[in-house]
Amino acid sequence: MSEIIISVEKVGKSVTDSTGTLEILRGIDFALNARETAAIVGASGSGKSTLLSIIAGLDTPTTGTVRLGGVDLFAMDEDERAALRASKVGFVFQSFQLLGNLTALENVMLPLELSGRRDARKVATEMLSRVGLSQRLTSYPKVLSGGEQQRVALARAFVVHPAVLLADEPTGSLDFATGEKIMELMFDLNREQGTTLVLVTHDRGIAERCDRRITIEAGQMAE
C-alpha cells in the first residue's frame, strides 16, 4: 500500500482589504502518494501558485491544513516549517532564483552546507555533472543561458534528495525546445530519486505526462 506523502485538507484562502474579502481558494481537498507526479492546472489567476505556496508552507491557509509526511504544517511555527522544508522539500521556479553572487557549484552546494554536509562540494559537483553542466561549475548565473540556469536550479533542488519537489511553471521562461529538455531531465531525476512531484503548468503536454491532474477553476477543484 502506497504511503500518502501530501494531504491537502479542505484548504481555503481569502484576503481582506478595504474593498472587501477575496476568496482565492475554497475547499481544496486531495492526497498524493509517495512517488506520484501531479500537475496543478487552470487559467491564470485561478489560485494555482497560491495552492503550491500553501503546500510548501510558505503561505498559510485561512481554513484547512496541509500534512507533509503525516506532519501538520500549520501546527508548526515558521522556524519548524522552514526546517521541515530544508529536509524534505525541493523547489524549482520559473525565474530560477539562483544567487547571482555565487557560482553554479556554490548555488548547488548551498542547501547541502546549510544541512551540515561535509561532502557538499563533491556531491554538488556530481549533481551538476548529472544535469550536463560539468564544464560550468565556476560560471556565475549572469553568463549562463536560461536553460543552463534552470539546470542549475534542478541540481540545487534534487541534490538533497527531497521527498517532495514543487515546481512553479518551470519552463515558463524558456523556449519550447529548451523547455522540453528541462522537463525530460526533471522527470528523469524524479524517477531516479523516487520523489513526489507537484508542478504548476499551463502546458497541457507537460500536465498529461503526470499521474494526476488537479484542475483549479475560480479557486475550486473542478471535477
Tab-separated table of C-alpha atoms in Angstrom:
chain	number	residue	atom	x	y	z
A	1	MET	CA	0.000	0.000	0.000
A	2	SER	CA	1.388	3.410	-1.010
A	3	GLU	CA	2.300	5.962	1.617
A	4	ILE	CA	0.427	9.278	1.471
A	5	ILE	CA	3.111	11.973	1.393
A	6	ILE	CA	0.984	15.101	0.804
A	7	SER	CA	-2.513	15.588	2.211
A	8	VAL	CA	-4.335	18.824	1.391
A	9	GLU	CA	-7.367	19.001	3.671
A	10	LYS	CA	-10.241	21.396	2.883
A	11	VAL	CA	-7.832	24.275	2.247
A	12	GLY	CA	-9.286	27.745	1.763
A	13	LYS	CA	-7.509	31.064	1.347
A	14	SER	CA	-9.043	34.527	1.448
A	15	VAL	CA	-7.622	38.023	1.754
A	16	THR	CA	-9.419	41.082	3.039
A	17	ASP	CA	-8.735	44.709	2.256
A	18	SER	CA	-10.711	47.963	2.143
A	19	THR	CA	-12.741	46.728	-0.842
A	20	GLY	CA	-13.872	43.550	0.905
A	21	THR	CA	-12.881	39.895	1.013
A	22	LEU	CA	-11.481	37.975	-1.943
A	23	GLU	CA	-11.671	34.184	-1.873
A	24	ILE	CA	-8.607	32.789	-3.641
A	25	LEU	CA	-9.111	29.097	-2.782
A	26	ARG	CA	-12.134	27.180	-1.485
A	27	GLY	CA	-12.340	23.629	-0.125
A	28	ILE	CA	-9.266	22.189	-1.865
A	29	ASP	CA	-9.028	18.550	-0.827
A	30	PHE	CA	-6.734	15.836	-2.238
A	31	ALA	CA	-3.906	13.457	-1.301
A	32	LEU	CA	-0.795	12.345	-3.180
A	33	ASN	CA	1.151	9.146	-2.646
A	34	ALA	CA	4.916	8.865	-2.446
A	35	ARG	CA	6.495	8.895	-5.948
A	36	GLU	CA	3.317	10.242	-7.550
A	37	THR	CA	3.502	13.104	-10.049
A	38	ALA	CA	0.750	15.723	-10.173
A	39	ALA	CA	0.128	18.783	-12.339
A	40	ILE	CA	-1.909	21.689	-10.981
A	41	VAL	CA	-3.580	23.308	-13.983
A	42	GLY	CA	-6.023	26.145	-14.564
A	43	ALA	CA	-6.354	29.625	-16.003
A	44	SER	CA	-4.162	32.499	-14.846
A	45	GLY	CA	-5.476	33.869	-11.565
A	46	SER	CA	-7.254	30.636	-10.617
A	47	GLY	CA	-5.147	30.167	-7.469
A	48	LYS	CA	-2.607	27.556	-8.670
A	49	SER	CA	0.542	29.265	-7.388
A	50	THR	CA	-1.165	30.170	-4.102
A	51	LEU	CA	-2.013	26.497	-3.615
A	52	LEU	CA	1.593	25.498	-4.330
A	53	SER	CA	2.850	28.045	-1.779
A	54	ILE	CA	0.456	26.660	0.841
A	55	ILE	CA	1.603	23.083	0.140
A	56	ALA	CA	5.152	24.332	0.737
A	57	GLY	CA	4.149	26.049	3.971
A	58	LEU	CA	5.341	29.368	2.535
A	59	ASP	CA	1.810	30.777	2.681
A	60	THR	CA	-0.805	29.994	5.314
A	61	PRO	CA	-4.370	28.880	4.568
A	62	THR	CA	-7.372	30.693	6.035
A	63	THR	CA	-9.103	27.347	6.585
A	64	GLY	CA	-7.967	23.728	6.436
A	65	THR	CA	-4.437	22.405	6.600
A	66	VAL	CA	-1.699	20.501	4.758
A	67	ARG	CA	0.101	17.433	6.059
A	68	LEU	CA	3.533	16.569	4.721
A	69	GLY	CA	4.551	13.015	5.562
A	70	GLY	CA	1.773	12.997	8.156
A	71	VAL	CA	3.005	16.189	9.841
A	72	ASP	CA	0.543	19.104	10.084
A	73	LEU	CA	2.452	22.058	8.600
A	74	PHE	CA	0.272	24.651	10.252
A	75	ALA	CA	0.516	23.199	13.730
A	76	MET	CA	4.186	24.208	13.499
A	77	ASP	CA	5.764	27.641	13.836
A	78	GLU	CA	7.635	29.275	10.931
A	79	ASP	CA	11.040	28.042	12.065
A	80	GLU	CA	9.789	24.466	12.338
A	81	ARG	CA	8.213	24.678	8.874
A	82	ALA	CA	11.470	26.059	7.463
A	83	ALA	CA	13.399	23.155	8.988
A	84	LEU	CA	10.933	20.654	7.514
A	85	ARG	CA	11.226	22.281	4.078
A	86	ALA	CA	15.011	22.170	4.260
A	87	SER	CA	14.975	18.430	4.920
A	88	LYS	CA	12.089	17.262	2.728
A	89	VAL	CA	11.194	19.790	0.003
A	90	GLY	CA	12.915	20.970	-3.177
A	91	PHE	CA	11.798	23.956	-5.276
A	92	VAL	CA	12.100	24.904	-8.936
A	93	PHE	CA	10.813	28.295	-10.060
A	94	GLN	CA	10.057	29.900	-13.415
A	95	SER	CA	12.579	32.650	-12.623
A	96	PHE	CA	15.289	30.155	-11.498
A	97	GLN	CA	16.004	32.141	-8.279
A	98	LEU	CA	19.727	31.456	-8.298
A	99	LEU	CA	22.001	33.621	-6.149
A	100	GLY	CA	23.845	35.884	-8.573
A	101	ASN	CA	26.940	36.291	-6.407
A	102	LEU	CA	27.519	32.508	-6.243
A	103	THR	CA	28.862	30.221	-8.967
A	104	ALA	CA	26.806	27.314	-10.286
A	105	LEU	CA	28.694	24.993	-7.933
A	106	GLU	CA	28.228	27.272	-4.936
A	107	ASN	CA	24.483	27.588	-5.642
A	108	VAL	CA	24.121	23.796	-5.587
A	109	MET	CA	26.385	23.408	-2.547
A	110	LEU	CA	24.320	25.866	-0.502
A	111	PRO	CA	21.457	23.592	0.658
A	112	LEU	CA	23.971	20.858	1.467
A	113	GLU	CA	26.082	23.242	3.524
A	114	LEU	CA	23.013	24.519	5.344
A	115	SER	CA	22.195	20.936	6.334
A	116	GLY	CA	25.752	20.421	7.608
A	117	ARG	CA	27.039	18.108	4.866
A	118	ARG	CA	30.844	17.986	4.859
A	119	ASP	CA	30.952	16.489	1.369
A	120	ALA	CA	28.915	19.344	-0.145
A	121	ARG	CA	31.470	20.183	-2.875
A	122	LYS	CA	31.804	16.580	-4.053
A	123	VAL	CA	28.061	15.883	-4.049
A	124	ALA	CA	27.209	19.201	-5.772
A	125	THR	CA	29.879	18.584	-8.430
A	126	GLU	CA	28.425	15.137	-9.158
A	127	MET	CA	24.893	16.574	-9.376
A	128	LEU	CA	25.931	19.303	-11.822
A	129	SER	CA	27.625	16.651	-13.935
A	130	ARG	CA	24.364	14.659	-13.891
A	131	VAL	CA	22.486	17.638	-15.384
A	132	GLY	CA	25.176	18.192	-18.036
A	133	LEU	CA	26.988	21.163	-16.535
A	134	SER	CA	30.358	19.715	-15.532
A	135	GLN	CA	32.044	22.417	-17.653
A	136	ARG	CA	30.139	25.260	-15.980
A	137	LEU	CA	30.953	24.735	-12.293
A	138	THR	CA	32.678	28.102	-11.823
A	139	SER	CA	30.265	30.109	-14.001
A	140	TYR	CA	28.025	32.740	-12.455
A	141	PRO	CA	24.287	32.829	-13.340
A	142	LYS	CA	24.618	36.001	-15.446
A	143	VAL	CA	26.783	34.177	-18.028
A	144	LEU	CA	24.547	31.083	-18.185
A	145	SER	CA	21.698	30.672	-20.659
A	146	GLY	CA	18.142	30.297	-19.375
A	147	GLY	CA	18.298	26.542	-19.921
A	148	GLU	CA	21.615	26.297	-18.086
A	149	GLN	CA	20.264	28.344	-15.180
A	150	GLN	CA	17.262	26.035	-14.903
A	151	ARG	CA	19.603	23.012	-14.929
A	152	VAL	CA	21.490	24.564	-12.003
A	153	ALA	CA	18.136	25.116	-10.267
A	154	LEU	CA	17.192	21.460	-10.862
A	155	ALA	CA	20.545	20.308	-9.496
A	156	ARG	CA	20.083	22.501	-6.413
A	157	ALA	CA	16.558	21.130	-5.860
A	158	PHE	CA	17.450	17.447	-6.290
A	159	VAL	CA	20.865	17.455	-4.592
A	160	VAL	CA	19.290	16.991	-1.141
A	161	HIS	CA	17.128	14.064	-2.388
A	162	PRO	CA	13.858	15.729	-1.320
A	163	ALA	CA	10.775	13.680	-0.565
A	164	VAL	CA	8.739	16.320	-2.417
A	165	LEU	CA	9.653	18.574	-5.346
A	166	LEU	CA	7.469	21.613	-6.031
A	167	ALA	CA	7.835	23.342	-9.394
A	168	ASP	CA	6.065	26.575	-10.402
A	169	GLU	CA	5.931	26.965	-14.211
A	170	PRO	CA	9.455	25.512	-14.541
A	171	THR	CA	9.560	26.057	-18.318
A	172	GLY	CA	7.725	29.394	-18.364
A	173	SER	CA	10.878	31.439	-19.077
A	174	LEU	CA	12.297	29.045	-21.664
A	175	ASP	CA	11.779	28.475	-25.383
A	176	PHE	CA	9.889	25.334	-26.382
A	177	ALA	CA	12.881	23.143	-27.277
A	178	THR	CA	14.824	24.081	-24.135
A	179	GLY	CA	11.706	23.615	-22.015
A	180	GLU	CA	11.230	20.109	-23.425
A	181	LYS	CA	14.787	19.163	-22.469
A	182	ILE	CA	14.386	20.596	-18.974
A	183	MET	CA	11.151	18.666	-18.380
A	184	GLU	CA	12.736	15.446	-19.655
A	185	LEU	CA	15.563	15.974	-17.180
A	186	MET	CA	13.155	16.796	-14.344
A	187	PHE	CA	11.088	13.650	-14.907
A	188	ASP	CA	14.260	11.532	-15.203
A	189	LEU	CA	15.656	12.865	-11.923
A	190	ASN	CA	12.269	12.430	-10.299
A	191	ARG	CA	12.132	8.748	-11.277
A	192	GLU	CA	15.741	8.158	-10.191
A	193	GLN	CA	15.161	9.610	-6.733
A	194	GLY	CA	11.570	8.464	-6.171
A	195	THR	CA	10.417	11.982	-5.399
A	196	THR	CA	6.789	13.133	-5.261
A	197	LEU	CA	6.498	15.880	-7.881
A	198	VAL	CA	3.881	18.635	-7.839
A	199	LEU	CA	4.088	21.202	-10.616
A	200	VAL	CA	2.057	24.186	-11.738
A	201	THR	CA	1.896	24.435	-15.515
A	202	HIS	CA	-0.068	25.954	-18.389
A	203	ASP	CA	1.411	23.347	-20.750
A	204	ARG	CA	-1.093	20.603	-21.483
A	205	GLY	CA	1.644	18.291	-22.789
A	206	ILE	CA	3.552	18.525	-19.509
A	207	ALA	CA	0.374	18.021	-17.479
A	208	GLU	CA	-0.510	14.877	-19.426
A	209	ARG	CA	2.850	13.330	-18.519
A	210	CYS	CA	1.901	13.425	-14.831
A	211	ASP	CA	-0.006	10.692	-12.977
A	212	ARG	CA	-2.595	13.199	-11.732
A	213	ARG	CA	-4.062	16.461	-12.988
A	214	ILE	CA	-5.636	18.771	-10.416
A	215	THR	CA	-7.657	21.451	-12.161
A	216	ILE	CA	-8.397	24.690	-10.307
A	217	GLU	CA	-11.233	26.878	-11.592
A	218	ALA	CA	-12.018	30.126	-9.790
A	219	GLY	CA	-10.338	28.835	-6.626
A	220	GLN	CA	-12.095	25.454	-6.549
A	221	MET	CA	-11.212	21.981	-7.740
A	222	ALA	CA	-13.012	21.101	-10.956
A	223	GLU	CA	-14.416	17.624	-11.370
